[in-house]
mmCIF file of C-alpha atoms in Angstrom:
data_model
loop_
_atom_site.group_PDB
_atom_site.id
_atom_site.type_symbol
_atom_site.label_atom_id
_atom_site.label_comp_id
_atom_site.label_asym_id
_atom_site.label_seq_id
_atom_site.Cartn_x
_atom_site.Cartn_y
_atom_site.Cartn_z
ATOM 1 C CA UNK A 42 8.365 -8.342 -13.988
ATOM 2 C CA UNK A 43 9.426 -11.587 -13.241
ATOM 3 C CA UNK A 44 9.639 -12.569 -9.161
ATOM 4 C CA UNK A 45 10.168 -15.688 -6.855
ATOM 5 C CA UNK A 46 10.884 -19.011 -6.688
ATOM 6 C CA UNK A 47 11.684 -21.460 -7.576
ATOM 7 C CA UNK A 48 9.562 -25.542 -7.305
ATOM 8 C CA UNK A 49 7.967 -28.508 -9.070
ATOM 9 C CA UNK A 50 4.532 -29.916 -9.807
ATOM 10 C CA UNK A 51 3.577 -26.510 -10.042
ATOM 11 C CA UNK A 52 0.504 -25.222 -12.154
ATOM 12 C CA UNK A 53 1.422 -22.209 -14.515
ATOM 13 C CA UNK A 54 -1.731 -19.531 -13.660
ATOM 14 C CA UNK A 55 -2.842 -17.776 -17.048
ATOM 15 C CA UNK A 56 -5.113 -14.523 -15.847
ATOM 16 C CA UNK A 57 -5.545 -14.152 -19.349
ATOM 17 C CA UNK A 58 -8.775 -11.448 -19.210
ATOM 18 C CA UNK A 59 -7.097 -9.928 -22.630
ATOM 19 C CA UNK A 60 -8.434 -12.834 -24.712
ATOM 20 C CA UNK A 61 -10.851 -13.124 -27.970
ATOM 21 C CA UNK A 62 -13.393 -14.968 -26.305
ATOM 22 C CA UNK A 63 -14.768 -12.182 -23.940
ATOM 23 C CA UNK A 64 -14.652 -9.821 -26.433
ATOM 24 C CA UNK A 65 -13.464 -7.536 -29.724
ATOM 25 C CA UNK A 66 -9.691 -7.385 -28.914
ATOM 26 C CA UNK A 67 -9.550 -3.585 -30.189
ATOM 27 C CA UNK A 68 -11.847 -3.256 -26.406
ATOM 28 C CA UNK A 69 -9.305 -1.892 -24.393
ATOM 29 C CA UNK A 70 -10.705 0.262 -22.289
ATOM 30 C CA UNK A 71 -13.070 -2.587 -20.674
ATOM 31 C CA UNK A 72 -10.910 -5.718 -21.595
ATOM 32 C CA UNK A 73 -8.427 -3.101 -18.989
ATOM 33 C CA UNK A 74 -10.687 -2.834 -16.068
ATOM 34 C CA UNK A 75 -11.677 -6.571 -16.832
ATOM 35 C CA UNK A 76 -7.997 -7.225 -15.638
ATOM 36 C CA UNK A 77 -7.820 -5.429 -12.961
ATOM 37 C CA UNK A 78 -9.056 -8.442 -11.647
ATOM 38 C CA UNK A 79 -6.195 -11.252 -12.596
ATOM 39 C CA UNK A 80 -5.522 -10.314 -8.316
ATOM 40 C CA UNK A 81 -7.543 -12.744 -7.546
ATOM 41 C CA UNK A 82 -6.128 -16.036 -8.680
ATOM 42 C CA UNK A 83 -3.212 -15.850 -6.061
ATOM 43 C CA UNK A 84 -5.515 -17.886 -3.872
ATOM 44 C CA UNK A 85 -5.700 -20.603 -6.296
ATOM 45 C CA UNK A 86 -1.772 -21.094 -5.883
ATOM 46 C CA UNK A 87 0.221 -22.739 -3.375
ATOM 47 C CA UNK A 88 4.032 -23.318 -2.841
ATOM 48 C CA UNK A 89 5.874 -23.672 -6.171
ATOM 49 C CA UNK A 90 3.009 -22.504 -9.332
ATOM 50 C CA UNK A 91 3.714 -19.496 -11.406
ATOM 51 C CA UNK A 92 0.888 -16.602 -11.666
ATOM 52 C CA UNK A 93 0.750 -14.229 -15.184
ATOM 53 C CA UNK A 94 -1.084 -11.514 -14.226
ATOM 54 C CA UNK A 95 -1.659 -8.621 -16.444
ATOM 55 C CA UNK A 96 -1.767 -6.203 -13.693
ATOM 56 C CA UNK A 97 0.886 -6.110 -10.462
ATOM 57 C CA UNK A 98 0.234 -7.300 -7.043
ATOM 58 C CA UNK A 99 0.698 -5.322 -4.266
ATOM 59 C CA UNK A 100 2.600 -6.658 -1.616
ATOM 60 C CA UNK A 101 0.076 -6.319 1.440
ATOM 61 C CA UNK A 102 -2.411 -7.533 -0.534
ATOM 62 C CA UNK A 103 0.072 -11.074 -1.474
ATOM 63 C CA UNK A 104 0.495 -11.197 2.104
ATOM 64 C CA UNK A 105 -3.093 -10.697 2.955
ATOM 65 C CA UNK A 106 -3.191 -13.923 1.087
ATOM 66 C CA UNK A 107 -0.894 -16.454 2.097
ATOM 67 C CA UNK A 108 -1.876 -15.577 6.229
ATOM 68 C CA UNK A 109 -5.399 -16.784 4.960
ATOM 69 C CA UNK A 110 -4.642 -19.764 2.825
ATOM 70 C CA UNK A 111 -1.422 -20.246 4.679
ATOM 71 C CA UNK A 112 1.766 -20.449 2.808
ATOM 72 C CA UNK A 113 4.972 -18.947 3.084
ATOM 73 C CA UNK A 114 5.787 -15.702 1.640
ATOM 74 C CA UNK A 115 7.661 -15.861 -2.069
ATOM 75 C CA UNK A 116 6.806 -19.248 -2.475
ATOM 76 C CA UNK A 117 4.739 -17.902 -5.174
ATOM 77 C CA UNK A 118 6.283 -16.495 -8.427
ATOM 78 C CA UNK A 119 4.148 -13.679 -10.436
ATOM 79 C CA UNK A 120 4.891 -12.931 -13.867
ATOM 80 C CA UNK A 121 3.394 -9.280 -14.575
ATOM 81 C CA UNK A 122 2.469 -8.483 -18.377
ATOM 82 C CA UNK A 123 2.740 -4.776 -19.619
ATOM 83 C CA UNK A 124 -0.148 -4.075 -20.994
ATOM 84 C CA UNK A 125 -0.631 -4.718 -25.248
ATOM 85 C CA UNK A 126 -3.532 -3.336 -26.691
ATOM 86 C CA UNK A 127 -5.230 -5.815 -29.583
ATOM 87 C CA UNK A 128 -3.217 -8.475 -28.620
ATOM 88 C CA UNK A 129 -3.989 -11.646 -26.488
ATOM 89 C CA UNK A 130 -1.534 -11.697 -23.205
ATOM 90 C CA UNK A 131 -0.172 -14.998 -24.383
ATOM 91 C CA UNK A 132 1.298 -12.814 -27.723
ATOM 92 C CA UNK A 133 2.759 -10.207 -25.690
ATOM 93 C CA UNK A 134 5.482 -12.464 -22.692
ATOM 94 C CA UNK A 135 7.554 -12.242 -26.358
ATOM 95 C CA UNK A 136 7.578 -9.341 -27.215
ATOM 96 C CA UNK A 137 7.912 -7.322 -23.395
ATOM 97 C CA UNK A 138 10.800 -10.063 -23.882
ATOM 98 C CA UNK A 139 8.749 -12.472 -20.913
ATOM 99 C CA UNK A 140 8.241 -15.763 -22.637
ATOM 100 C CA UNK A 141 13.005 -17.680 -22.678
ATOM 101 C CA UNK A 142 12.291 -15.873 -19.030
ATOM 102 C CA UNK A 143 9.217 -18.360 -18.265
ATOM 103 C CA UNK A 144 10.466 -20.904 -20.078
ATOM 104 C CA UNK A 145 13.253 -21.042 -17.291
ATOM 105 C CA UNK A 146 11.216 -20.962 -15.196
ATOM 106 C CA UNK A 147 9.326 -23.608 -16.516
ATOM 107 C CA UNK A 148 11.751 -25.696 -17.159
ATOM 108 C CA UNK A 149 12.930 -26.102 -13.175
ATOM 109 C CA UNK A 150 9.331 -27.592 -12.285
ATOM 110 C CA UNK A 151 8.679 -31.145 -15.198
ATOM 111 C CA UNK A 152 5.699 -31.103 -14.122
ATOM 112 C CA UNK A 153 3.896 -27.935 -14.237
ATOM 113 C CA UNK A 154 0.600 -27.489 -16.270
ATOM 114 C CA UNK A 155 -1.194 -24.878 -17.517
ATOM 115 C CA UNK A 156 -4.269 -23.763 -16.414
ATOM 116 C CA UNK A 157 -5.959 -20.559 -18.320
ATOM 117 C CA UNK A 158 -8.653 -18.271 -18.027
ATOM 118 C CA UNK A 159 -9.609 -18.037 -20.903
ATOM 119 C CA UNK A 160 -8.641 -21.892 -23.454
ATOM 120 C CA UNK A 161 -8.248 -19.962 -26.635
ATOM 121 C CA UNK A 162 -5.678 -20.457 -29.413
ATOM 122 C CA UNK A 163 -2.700 -18.484 -27.521
ATOM 123 C CA UNK A 164 -3.066 -20.060 -24.505
ATOM 124 C CA UNK A 165 -2.577 -23.041 -26.502
ATOM 125 C CA UNK A 166 0.260 -22.370 -28.360
ATOM 126 C CA UNK A 167 1.278 -20.999 -24.919
ATOM 127 C CA UNK A 168 1.355 -24.471 -23.247
ATOM 128 C CA UNK A 169 3.254 -25.463 -26.516
ATOM 129 C CA UNK A 170 5.916 -22.909 -26.165
ATOM 130 C CA UNK A 171 6.047 -23.639 -22.396
ATOM 131 C CA UNK A 172 5.844 -27.652 -23.353
ATOM 132 C CA UNK A 173 3.048 -27.971 -20.474
ATOM 133 C CA UNK A 174 0.394 -29.445 -21.006
ATOM 134 C CA UNK A 175 -3.003 -27.859 -20.042
ATOM 135 C CA UNK A 176 -5.247 -28.802 -17.464
ATOM 136 C CA UNK A 177 -7.207 -30.337 -17.344
ATOM 137 C CA UNK A 178 -6.820 -32.249 -20.681
ATOM 138 C CA UNK A 179 -4.785 -35.989 -20.969
ATOM 139 C CA UNK A 180 -3.614 -35.064 -24.007
ATOM 140 C CA UNK A 181 -2.432 -32.614 -22.960
ATOM 141 C CA UNK A 182 -3.698 -29.744 -25.242
ATOM 142 C CA UNK A 183 -7.682 -29.498 -27.238
ATOM 143 C CA UNK A 184 -7.671 -29.988 -30.538
ATOM 144 C CA UNK A 185 -7.892 -26.950 -33.154
ATOM 145 C CA UNK A 186 -11.946 -28.770 -33.826
ATOM 146 C CA UNK A 187 -12.494 -28.132 -30.186
ATOM 147 C CA UNK A 188 -11.388 -24.253 -29.963
ATOM 148 C CA UNK A 189 -13.569 -23.666 -32.749
ATOM 149 C CA UNK A 190 -16.255 -25.192 -31.079
ATOM 150 C CA UNK A 191 -15.165 -22.905 -27.430
ATOM 151 C CA UNK A 192 -14.713 -20.028 -29.827
ATOM 152 C CA UNK A 193 -18.598 -19.971 -31.284
ATOM 153 C CA UNK A 194 -20.133 -21.299 -27.028
ATOM 154 C CA UNK A 195 -19.203 -17.741 -26.444
ATOM 155 C CA UNK A 196 -20.843 -16.042 -29.503
ATOM 156 C CA UNK A 197 -24.851 -15.092 -28.358
ATOM 157 C CA UNK A 198 -26.431 -16.747 -31.526
ATOM 158 C CA UNK A 199 -23.646 -19.803 -31.117
ATOM 159 C CA UNK A 200 -25.059 -21.109 -27.732
ATOM 160 C CA UNK A 201 -29.090 -19.993 -29.186
ATOM 161 C CA UNK A 202 -27.708 -22.701 -32.110
ATOM 162 C CA UNK A 203 -26.451 -24.615 -29.432
ATOM 163 C CA UNK A 204 -29.574 -24.266 -27.350
ATOM 164 C CA UNK A 205 -31.961 -24.756 -29.353
ATOM 165 C CA UNK A 206 -30.896 -28.254 -31.017
ATOM 166 C CA UNK A 207 -30.319 -29.650 -27.130
ATOM 167 C CA UNK A 208 -34.148 -28.216 -26.491
ATOM 168 C CA UNK A 209 -33.003 -25.592 -24.154
ATOM 169 C CA UNK A 210 -35.630 -22.529 -23.727
ATOM 170 C CA UNK A 211 -35.335 -19.246 -25.372
ATOM 171 C CA UNK A 212 -35.870 -15.618 -24.860
ATOM 172 C CA UNK A 213 -37.618 -15.133 -28.716
ATOM 173 C CA UNK A 214 -34.605 -13.178 -31.067
ATOM 174 C CA UNK A 215 -32.421 -13.054 -34.225
ATOM 175 C CA UNK A 216 -28.368 -12.655 -34.632
ATOM 176 C CA UNK A 217 -27.943 -10.343 -36.737
ATOM 177 C CA UNK A 218 -24.894 -8.148 -38.517
ATOM 178 C CA UNK A 219 -24.476 -4.387 -37.784
ATOM 179 C CA UNK A 220 -26.593 -3.354 -41.169
ATOM 180 C CA UNK A 221 -28.676 -5.311 -40.504
ATOM 181 C CA UNK A 222 -29.433 -4.357 -36.365
ATOM 182 C CA UNK A 223 -32.114 -1.699 -37.043
ATOM 183 C CA UNK A 224 -34.580 -3.271 -38.909
ATOM 184 C CA UNK A 225 -34.105 -6.563 -36.545
ATOM 185 C CA UNK A 226 -34.357 -4.181 -34.223
ATOM 186 C CA UNK A 227 -37.454 -3.442 -35.119
ATOM 187 C CA UNK A 228 -38.923 -5.748 -35.977
ATOM 188 C CA UNK A 229 -38.231 -7.765 -32.392
ATOM 189 C CA UNK A 230 -40.216 -4.409 -31.042
ATOM 190 C CA UNK A 231 -43.755 -5.065 -33.217
ATOM 191 C CA UNK A 232 -44.042 -7.561 -30.949
ATOM 192 C CA UNK A 233 -42.522 -7.139 -27.908
ATOM 193 C CA UNK A 234 -42.664 -4.105 -25.679
ATOM 194 C CA UNK A 235 -38.774 -3.320 -24.809
ATOM 195 C CA UNK A 236 -36.045 -5.718 -26.650
ATOM 196 C CA UNK A 237 -32.493 -5.877 -25.678
ATOM 197 C CA UNK A 238 -29.475 -4.991 -27.920
ATOM 198 C CA UNK A 239 -26.540 -7.646 -27.026
ATOM 199 C CA UNK A 240 -22.541 -8.174 -29.100
ATOM 200 C CA UNK A 241 -22.400 -11.220 -29.921
ATOM 201 C CA UNK A 242 -19.742 -12.241 -29.036
ATOM 202 C CA UNK A 243 -19.147 -9.727 -25.022
ATOM 203 C CA UNK A 244 -18.922 -11.196 -21.505
ATOM 204 C CA UNK A 245 -20.426 -9.932 -17.930
ATOM 205 C CA UNK A 246 -23.192 -7.666 -20.163
ATOM 206 C CA UNK A 247 -20.845 -5.499 -21.344
ATOM 207 C CA UNK A 248 -22.331 -3.786 -24.475
ATOM 208 C CA UNK A 249 -25.816 -4.478 -23.288
ATOM 209 C CA UNK A 250 -28.469 -2.297 -24.513
ATOM 210 C CA UNK A 251 -32.660 -2.203 -24.009
ATOM 211 C CA UNK A 252 -34.825 -0.886 -26.553
ATOM 212 C CA UNK A 253 -38.654 0.236 -26.011
ATOM 213 C CA UNK A 254 -41.041 0.634 -28.253
ATOM 214 C CA UNK A 255 -40.543 4.743 -27.093
ATOM 215 C CA UNK A 256 -37.017 4.711 -28.753
ATOM 216 C CA UNK A 257 -36.732 2.852 -32.520
ATOM 217 C CA UNK A 258 -34.132 4.722 -33.230
ATOM 218 C CA UNK A 259 -31.699 5.592 -29.901
ATOM 219 C CA UNK A 260 -29.418 8.444 -30.750
ATOM 220 C CA UNK A 261 -26.249 6.633 -30.971
ATOM 221 C CA UNK A 262 -23.504 6.062 -34.284
ATOM 222 C CA UNK A 263 -24.592 3.320 -36.344
ATOM 223 C CA UNK A 264 -22.520 0.184 -35.582
ATOM 224 C CA UNK A 265 -19.863 -1.384 -38.375
ATOM 225 C CA UNK A 266 -21.784 -2.567 -40.545
ATOM 226 C CA UNK A 267 -20.410 -6.382 -40.522
ATOM 227 C CA UNK A 268 -20.405 -6.488 -36.573
ATOM 228 C CA UNK A 269 -21.826 -8.821 -35.153
ATOM 229 C CA UNK A 270 -25.525 -8.948 -32.587
ATOM 230 C CA UNK A 271 -28.676 -10.075 -31.232
ATOM 231 C CA UNK A 272 -31.522 -9.183 -30.747
ATOM 232 C CA UNK A 273 -33.952 -10.791 -28.883
ATOM 233 C CA UNK A 274 -37.548 -10.166 -26.243
ATOM 234 C CA UNK A 275 -36.155 -8.361 -22.661
ATOM 235 C CA UNK A 276 -38.058 -11.065 -19.775
ATOM 236 C CA UNK A 277 -39.451 -9.873 -17.214
ATOM 237 C CA UNK A 278 -37.667 -12.233 -15.235
ATOM 238 C CA UNK A 279 -37.771 -12.459 -10.723
ATOM 239 C CA UNK A 280 -33.955 -13.604 -10.857
ATOM 240 C CA UNK A 281 -31.463 -13.829 -12.916
ATOM 241 C CA UNK A 282 -29.707 -17.954 -11.931
ATOM 242 C CA UNK A 283 -26.779 -18.851 -13.411
ATOM 243 C CA UNK A 284 -24.996 -23.343 -13.094
ATOM 244 C CA UNK A 285 -21.625 -24.081 -13.022
ATOM 245 C CA UNK A 286 -20.089 -27.239 -14.260
ATOM 246 C CA UNK A 287 -17.122 -29.229 -15.168
ATOM 247 C CA UNK A 288 -15.568 -31.141 -18.155
ATOM 248 C CA UNK A 289 -13.558 -34.471 -17.639
ATOM 249 C CA UNK A 290 -13.115 -37.051 -18.992
ATOM 250 C CA UNK A 291 -16.098 -39.466 -18.411
ATOM 251 C CA UNK A 292 -18.068 -37.151 -16.318
ATOM 252 C CA UNK A 293 -20.219 -34.062 -16.287
ATOM 253 C CA UNK A 294 -20.925 -31.850 -13.469
ATOM 254 C CA UNK A 295 -22.859 -29.563 -12.275
ATOM 255 C CA UNK A 296 -21.114 -28.324 -9.478
ATOM 256 C CA UNK A 297 -22.933 -25.425 -7.941
ATOM 257 C CA UNK A 298 -25.062 -22.883 -8.252
ATOM 258 C CA UNK A 299 -26.934 -19.343 -7.787
ATOM 259 C CA UNK A 300 -28.033 -16.279 -8.188
ATOM 260 C CA UNK A 301 -26.262 -13.493 -9.886
ATOM 261 C CA UNK A 302 -26.606 -9.522 -9.353
ATOM 262 C CA UNK A 303 -27.629 -7.733 -11.885
ATOM 263 C CA UNK A 304 -26.845 -3.787 -12.653
ATOM 264 C CA UNK A 305 -27.627 -2.749 -16.255
ATOM 265 C CA UNK A 306 -28.186 -6.012 -17.554
ATOM 266 C CA UNK A 307 -24.017 -6.414 -16.051
ATOM 267 C CA UNK A 308 -23.439 -8.790 -13.225
ATOM 268 C CA UNK A 309 -21.917 -6.941 -10.142
ATOM 269 C CA UNK A 310 -22.174 -10.672 -7.670
ATOM 270 C CA UNK A 311 -23.841 -14.434 -7.189
ATOM 271 C CA UNK A 312 -24.787 -15.874 -4.136
ATOM 272 C CA UNK A 313 -23.962 -19.585 -4.252
ATOM 273 C CA UNK A 314 -26.688 -21.556 -3.423
ATOM 274 C CA UNK A 315 -29.681 -20.821 -4.910
ATOM 275 C CA UNK A 316 -32.308 -20.215 -3.082
ATOM 276 C CA UNK A 317 -35.872 -19.488 -4.630
ATOM 277 C CA UNK A 318 -36.482 -20.418 -7.198
ATOM 278 C CA UNK A 319 -38.900 -23.419 -7.762
ATOM 279 C CA UNK A 320 -38.392 -27.264 -7.283
ATOM 280 C CA UNK A 321 -39.092 -28.062 -11.230
ATOM 281 C CA UNK A 322 -37.084 -24.708 -12.277
ATOM 282 C CA UNK A 323 -34.425 -25.732 -9.952
ATOM 283 C CA UNK A 324 -34.527 -28.875 -11.855
ATOM 284 C CA UNK A 325 -34.305 -27.494 -15.077
ATOM 285 C CA UNK A 326 -31.289 -25.542 -14.809
ATOM 286 C CA UNK A 327 -29.843 -28.170 -13.602
ATOM 287 C CA UNK A 328 -31.121 -30.992 -16.966
ATOM 288 C CA UNK A 329 -30.162 -27.501 -18.467
ATOM 289 C CA UNK A 330 -25.878 -27.331 -17.501
ATOM 290 C CA UNK A 331 -25.608 -31.106 -17.502
ATOM 291 C CA UNK A 332 -27.574 -30.954 -21.663
ATOM 292 C CA UNK A 333 -24.271 -28.415 -22.879
ATOM 293 C CA UNK A 334 -21.282 -29.686 -20.779
ATOM 294 C CA UNK A 335 -22.339 -33.505 -22.553
ATOM 295 C CA UNK A 336 -22.447 -31.360 -26.172
ATOM 296 C CA UNK A 337 -19.122 -29.668 -24.753
ATOM 297 C CA UNK A 338 -17.440 -33.254 -23.987
ATOM 298 C CA UNK A 339 -18.034 -33.987 -27.445
ATOM 299 C CA UNK A 340 -16.298 -30.826 -29.286
ATOM 300 C CA UNK A 341 -13.719 -31.551 -26.661
ATOM 301 C CA UNK A 342 -13.460 -29.318 -24.156
ATOM 302 C CA UNK A 343 -12.265 -29.607 -20.766
ATOM 303 C CA UNK A 344 -12.951 -27.545 -17.793
ATOM 304 C CA UNK A 345 -15.701 -24.694 -16.270
ATOM 305 C CA UNK A 346 -18.151 -23.209 -18.417
ATOM 306 C CA UNK A 347 -21.659 -21.978 -17.064
ATOM 307 C CA UNK A 348 -24.773 -21.513 -17.798
ATOM 308 C CA UNK A 349 -26.441 -18.129 -16.951
ATOM 309 C CA UNK A 350 -30.551 -18.102 -17.156
ATOM 310 C CA UNK A 351 -33.731 -15.581 -16.378
ATOM 311 C CA UNK A 352 -36.186 -16.492 -14.299
ATOM 312 C CA UNK A 353 -39.896 -14.884 -15.525
ATOM 313 C CA UNK A 354 -42.790 -14.016 -13.129
ATOM 314 C CA UNK A 355 -44.587 -16.826 -13.922
ATOM 315 C CA UNK A 356 -41.906 -19.723 -12.686
ATOM 316 C CA UNK A 357 -40.675 -20.059 -16.162
ATOM 317 C CA UNK A 358 -36.569 -21.035 -16.763
ATOM 318 C CA UNK A 359 -35.151 -19.352 -20.049
ATOM 319 C CA UNK A 360 -31.795 -19.643 -20.885
ATOM 320 C CA UNK A 361 -29.999 -16.754 -22.324
ATOM 321 C CA UNK A 362 -25.900 -17.916 -22.635
ATOM 322 C CA UNK A 363 -23.083 -19.906 -21.362
ATOM 323 C CA UNK A 364 -19.604 -19.404 -20.550
ATOM 324 C CA UNK A 365 -17.087 -21.526 -22.045
ATOM 325 C CA UNK A 366 -14.060 -20.510 -19.606
ATOM 326 C CA UNK A 367 -13.378 -20.351 -15.078
ATOM 327 C CA UNK A 368 -16.072 -17.421 -14.553
ATOM 328 C CA UNK A 369 -16.047 -14.586 -12.287
ATOM 329 C CA UNK A 370 -17.268 -17.100 -9.981
ATOM 330 C CA UNK A 371 -14.896 -19.454 -10.612
ATOM 331 C CA UNK A 372 -12.241 -18.787 -8.325
ATOM 332 C CA UNK A 373 -14.814 -17.553 -5.621
ATOM 333 C CA UNK A 374 -16.298 -21.315 -5.412
ATOM 334 C CA UNK A 375 -12.210 -21.972 -4.994
ATOM 335 C CA UNK A 376 -11.359 -20.680 -2.223
ATOM 336 C CA UNK A 377 -14.781 -21.032 -0.011
ATOM 337 C CA UNK A 378 -14.219 -24.634 -0.725
ATOM 338 C CA UNK A 379 -10.286 -24.780 0.351
ATOM 339 C CA UNK A 380 -10.672 -22.123 3.270
ATOM 340 C CA UNK A 381 -13.873 -24.581 4.297
ATOM 341 C CA UNK A 382 -11.633 -27.894 4.388
ATOM 342 C CA UNK A 383 -12.571 -30.886 3.601
ATOM 343 C CA UNK A 384 -14.982 -32.984 4.767
ATOM 344 C CA UNK A 385 -16.775 -29.748 5.254
ATOM 345 C CA UNK A 386 -20.056 -28.548 4.055
ATOM 346 C CA UNK A 387 -19.752 -25.948 1.858
ATOM 347 C CA UNK A 388 -21.396 -22.528 3.673
ATOM 348 C CA UNK A 389 -23.247 -20.286 1.563
ATOM 349 C CA UNK A 390 -21.048 -17.359 0.177
ATOM 350 C CA UNK A 391 -21.660 -13.885 -1.988
ATOM 351 C CA UNK A 392 -19.314 -11.979 -4.447
ATOM 352 C CA UNK A 393 -20.121 -8.672 -4.811
ATOM 353 C CA UNK A 394 -18.500 -5.096 -3.949
ATOM 354 C CA UNK A 395 -18.581 -2.665 -1.545
ATOM 355 C CA UNK A 396 -17.881 1.139 -2.128
ATOM 356 C CA UNK A 397 -16.172 2.487 0.559
ATOM 357 C CA UNK A 398 -17.443 5.993 1.877
ATOM 358 C CA UNK A 399 -13.921 7.644 1.129
ATOM 359 C CA UNK A 400 -10.465 5.916 -0.786
ATOM 360 C CA UNK A 401 -8.661 3.210 1.677
ATOM 361 C CA UNK A 402 -4.782 1.878 1.164
ATOM 362 C CA UNK A 403 -5.302 -2.013 1.854
ATOM 363 C CA UNK A 404 -4.446 -2.491 5.044
ATOM 364 C CA UNK A 405 -6.649 0.431 6.532
ATOM 365 C CA UNK A 406 -9.721 -1.758 4.705
ATOM 366 C CA UNK A 407 -8.174 -4.131 5.886
ATOM 367 C CA UNK A 408 -7.667 -2.725 9.707
ATOM 368 C CA UNK A 409 -11.220 -1.696 9.049
ATOM 369 C CA UNK A 410 -12.919 -5.819 8.661
ATOM 370 C CA UNK A 411 -11.041 -6.464 11.513
ATOM 371 C CA UNK A 412 -12.317 -3.866 13.991
ATOM 372 C CA UNK A 413 -15.798 -4.358 12.864
ATOM 373 C CA UNK A 414 -15.224 -8.551 13.391
ATOM 374 C CA UNK A 415 -15.617 -9.749 10.388
ATOM 375 C CA UNK A 416 -12.415 -10.387 8.715
ATOM 376 C CA UNK A 417 -11.937 -13.885 8.331
ATOM 377 C CA UNK A 418 -9.779 -15.955 9.372
ATOM 378 C CA UNK A 419 -8.319 -19.400 8.724
ATOM 379 C CA UNK A 420 -10.429 -21.808 10.891
ATOM 380 C CA UNK A 421 -12.974 -19.352 11.331
ATOM 381 C CA UNK A 422 -16.060 -20.346 10.622
ATOM 382 C CA UNK A 423 -17.485 -17.219 8.475
ATOM 383 C CA UNK A 424 -16.490 -13.719 7.605
ATOM 384 C CA UNK A 425 -15.091 -11.779 4.643
ATOM 385 C CA UNK A 426 -12.063 -11.726 2.797
ATOM 386 C CA UNK A 427 -10.815 -8.659 0.451
ATOM 387 C CA UNK A 428 -11.718 -10.496 -2.494
ATOM 388 C CA UNK A 429 -8.694 -8.429 -4.576
ATOM 389 C CA UNK A 430 -6.012 -6.030 -4.447
ATOM 390 C CA UNK A 431 -7.021 -2.472 -4.392
ATOM 391 C CA UNK A 432 -9.285 -0.677 -6.407
ATOM 392 C CA UNK A 433 -8.820 1.910 -8.662
ATOM 393 C CA UNK A 434 -9.640 5.215 -6.885
ATOM 394 C CA UNK A 435 -9.417 2.824 -3.410
ATOM 395 C CA UNK A 436 -13.091 2.655 -2.911
ATOM 396 C CA UNK A 437 -15.183 -0.029 -4.589
ATOM 397 C CA UNK A 438 -13.831 -2.670 -2.433
ATOM 398 C CA UNK A 439 -14.735 -6.753 -4.680
ATOM 399 C CA UNK A 440 -15.255 -8.946 -1.611
ATOM 400 C CA UNK A 441 -16.350 -12.618 -0.212
ATOM 401 C CA UNK A 442 -17.904 -13.391 1.884
ATOM 402 C CA UNK A 443 -19.058 -16.518 3.705
ATOM 403 C CA UNK A 444 -21.958 -18.020 6.471
ATOM 404 C CA UNK A 445 -23.904 -20.933 7.192
ATOM 405 C CA UNK A 446 -26.706 -19.744 6.176
ATOM 406 C CA UNK A 447 -28.298 -16.924 3.324
ATOM 407 C CA UNK A 448 -29.632 -14.457 6.620
ATOM 408 C CA UNK A 449 -26.065 -14.285 7.945
ATOM 409 C CA UNK A 450 -24.644 -13.632 4.866
ATOM 410 C CA UNK A 451 -27.618 -10.744 4.915
ATOM 411 C CA UNK A 452 -26.558 -9.756 7.959
ATOM 412 C CA UNK A 453 -22.713 -10.685 7.846
ATOM 413 C CA UNK A 454 -22.412 -7.474 4.343
ATOM 414 C CA UNK A 455 -24.651 -4.979 5.978
ATOM 415 C CA UNK A 456 -21.935 -4.909 8.259
ATOM 416 C CA UNK A 457 -18.751 -4.552 5.519
ATOM 417 C CA UNK A 458 -21.161 -1.552 3.800
ATOM 418 C CA UNK A 459 -20.945 -0.733 8.016
ATOM 419 C CA UNK A 460 -17.175 -0.581 8.337
ATOM 420 C CA UNK A 461 -16.601 0.701 4.981
ATOM 421 C CA UNK A 462 -18.715 4.130 5.964
ATOM 422 C CA UNK A 463 -22.117 3.061 4.139
ATOM 423 C CA UNK A 464 -25.286 2.430 4.650
ATOM 424 C CA UNK A 465 -25.382 0.260 2.823
ATOM 425 C CA UNK A 466 -22.938 -1.240 -0.625
#
């Protein structure tokens, strides 16, 4: 389905959550779950832009976003690509007869550029089909060697190899195949009470599990012998932290940092800027993020990336992984920066999921925020935004909150829970 007007000087925003950089394409359920977050990309749009989404966007959500961004309703073209199992979303366009209409739309936008969520081969091939450059590449598109480097760095084993070469501190561990996983896990448990078993390529903590010495042979089906894994010591920690970097021509910068909210090892939200970490650990996180960015720049990568780490009880920092793509916090940071305006200090901000006591329509959820005095409007200094569309089931609402400081953020989030009929988030 394609809807919307033509324009010039546009971005073609590719919400390619279905990408082999994030997880094996056979992982249909988790990829479909991640794709439900694609409507958040609407916050990046300006009049004349094109958004390619794996899921439809509701009219109430579109009106909500456009009103807060101050752009006309209907000024953005939305291309919805129906779910196609095992196929990267850019490749699914042609199968659904959408490539030629998209080429026609882009032909009306002579300065258009492609902004993918994940820089994979399918995204670059789509840019070539559309005859537009990939943002932010000066020469139009990354090389095949760069794409291979990006794919490698989005694996746990690839990151560990590069991190060791850069001198980053890592948890003890090793990579292995599925056939070797039992032996590798047992050997590490001989030295550590608890270990973490991770699929080699997985985003957001999907597939991660914790194993203790009493569970050396957990009751579950063995993995395929040729699958790939990383086994690491479990680092008992006080905080899971992340810094975001950006690489452009001749420049690597650390754009923001924060603490990750985790649930069972999976990413569940973020709070920025980072607070409570010791000065040396903060300095190390920034230095490591820059070092990683310089390595990626040498490999030809341009764009957003992040470095995730743990702070142990004694303050020691351990690097965990990197995400060489636009991450779960990139769009939230962009919308907060945009809504607060150039020249104003960046507020404290947070993302999370607030569970309502009962299912609500999108408009009803907004009404709850308005009634509680939480609904963020243009010109406000603080408030809460519904970050993406109505969730499946209508209860788990993804939000972004912004305020002057962390204490006020805590108050806003408590108010959000109360407005949705809960005692806590």
